[in-house]
Every structure is written in C-alpha cells, then in structure tokens.
Coordinates of C-alpha atoms in Angstrom, one line a residue:
X27 CA -126.8 18.7 54.2
X28 CA -124.7 17.6 56.9
X29 CA -123.4 14.0 58.0
X30 CA -122.7 12.8 61.6
X31 CA -121.1 9.3 62.5
X32 CA -121.6 7.6 65.7
X33 CA -121.5 4.1 67.4
X34 CA -124.4 2.2 68.9
X35 CA -124.0 -0.8 71.2
X36 CA -127.7 -1.4 72.6
X37 CA -128.6 -5.1 73.7
X38 CA -131.7 -6.7 72.2
X39 CA -133.3 -6.7 75.6
X40 CA -132.7 -3.1 76.3
X41 CA -133.6 -2.0 72.8
X42 CA -137.1 -4.0 73.2
X43 CA -137.7 -2.6 76.6
X44 CA -137.0 1.1 75.7
X45 CA -137.8 1.5 72.2
X46 CA -140.8 -0.9 71.5
X47 CA -143.2 1.8 72.6
X48 CA -141.9 3.4 75.5
X49 CA -139.4 5.4 74.0
X50 CA -139.9 7.1 70.7
X51 CA -136.5 8.5 70.2
X52 CA -132.8 7.5 70.9
X53 CA -130.2 10.0 72.0
X54 CA -126.7 9.2 70.5
X55 CA -123.3 11.1 70.9
X56 CA -121.4 11.7 67.6
X57 CA -117.7 10.9 67.1
X58 CA -117.3 14.9 67.4
X59 CA -119.2 14.9 70.7
X60 CA -122.5 16.4 69.7
X61 CA -125.7 14.8 70.9
X62 CA -128.4 13.7 68.4
X63 CA -131.8 12.6 68.9
X64 CA -133.0 10.0 66.5
X65 CA -136.4 8.6 66.0
X66 CA -136.0 4.9 67.4
X67 CA -137.7 3.5 64.8
X68 CA -135.1 4.3 62.4
X69 CA -132.8 1.9 64.3
X70 CA -135.2 -1.1 64.2
X71 CA -134.1 -2.3 60.7
X72 CA -130.7 -3.0 62.3
X73 CA -131.9 -4.8 65.3
X74 CA -130.5 -8.5 65.3
X75 CA -130.4 -11.0 68.2
X76 CA -127.2 -9.1 69.4
X77 CA -129.2 -5.9 69.5
X78 CA -128.2 -2.8 67.6
X79 CA -124.6 -2.6 67.2
X80 CA -122.2 -0.7 64.9
X81 CA -120.9 2.5 63.5
X82 CA -123.5 4.6 61.6
X83 CA -123.7 7.7 59.6
X84 CA -126.8 9.8 59.7
X85 CA -127.5 12.6 57.1
X86 CA -129.6 15.6 57.9
X87 CA -130.9 18.4 55.6
X88 CA -130.9 22.1 56.0
X89 CA -133.6 21.8 58.6
X90 CA -131.8 19.2 60.6
X91 CA -134.3 16.8 59.7
X92 CA -132.8 13.0 59.3
X93 CA -132.6 12.1 55.6
X94 CA -130.8 8.8 55.8
X95 CA -129.3 6.5 58.3
X96 CA -126.6 4.1 57.1
X97 CA -124.7 1.3 58.8
X98 CA -121.1 1.8 58.1
X99 CA -119.4 -1.2 59.9
X100 CA -119.9 -3.5 62.8

C-alpha cells in the first residue's frame, strides 16, 4: 500500500460545474510531483460553501486502486 499527499483548492462553483456529472474524475498533483486521477465522487464529502479546500492523503492498494481519502488539514 502507498500513500500520497496533495492540496486541493476548488471553488464551490467550479466543483459543481465540472464534477456534478460533467467530469467523473479529478486530477491532482501530489506533493512529490506525481499526477493522480481520482474519482470526483470521493471529493464530494469534503465540499462546503467555500468549495473543496485542504491538504489530503490518499491511500492506494497494490493495484493502485484508491482505498481511503482523508482530509489532513484546511
């Protein structure tokens, strides 16, 4: 299992426009410079009136499938 950390700063309006059905995934850049593609639905629990913001950790299994997504800080 591997873990990656990244920051997200997506406004509420942009998130709804792009991820409410138009886009099924989000691409983020980890703190180590790797690009990860995540299912956008996994970010929805963190959506507030300000959007999706903060530092996150994603854990993937040996097949690079997302197992957990955790918000670490704002």
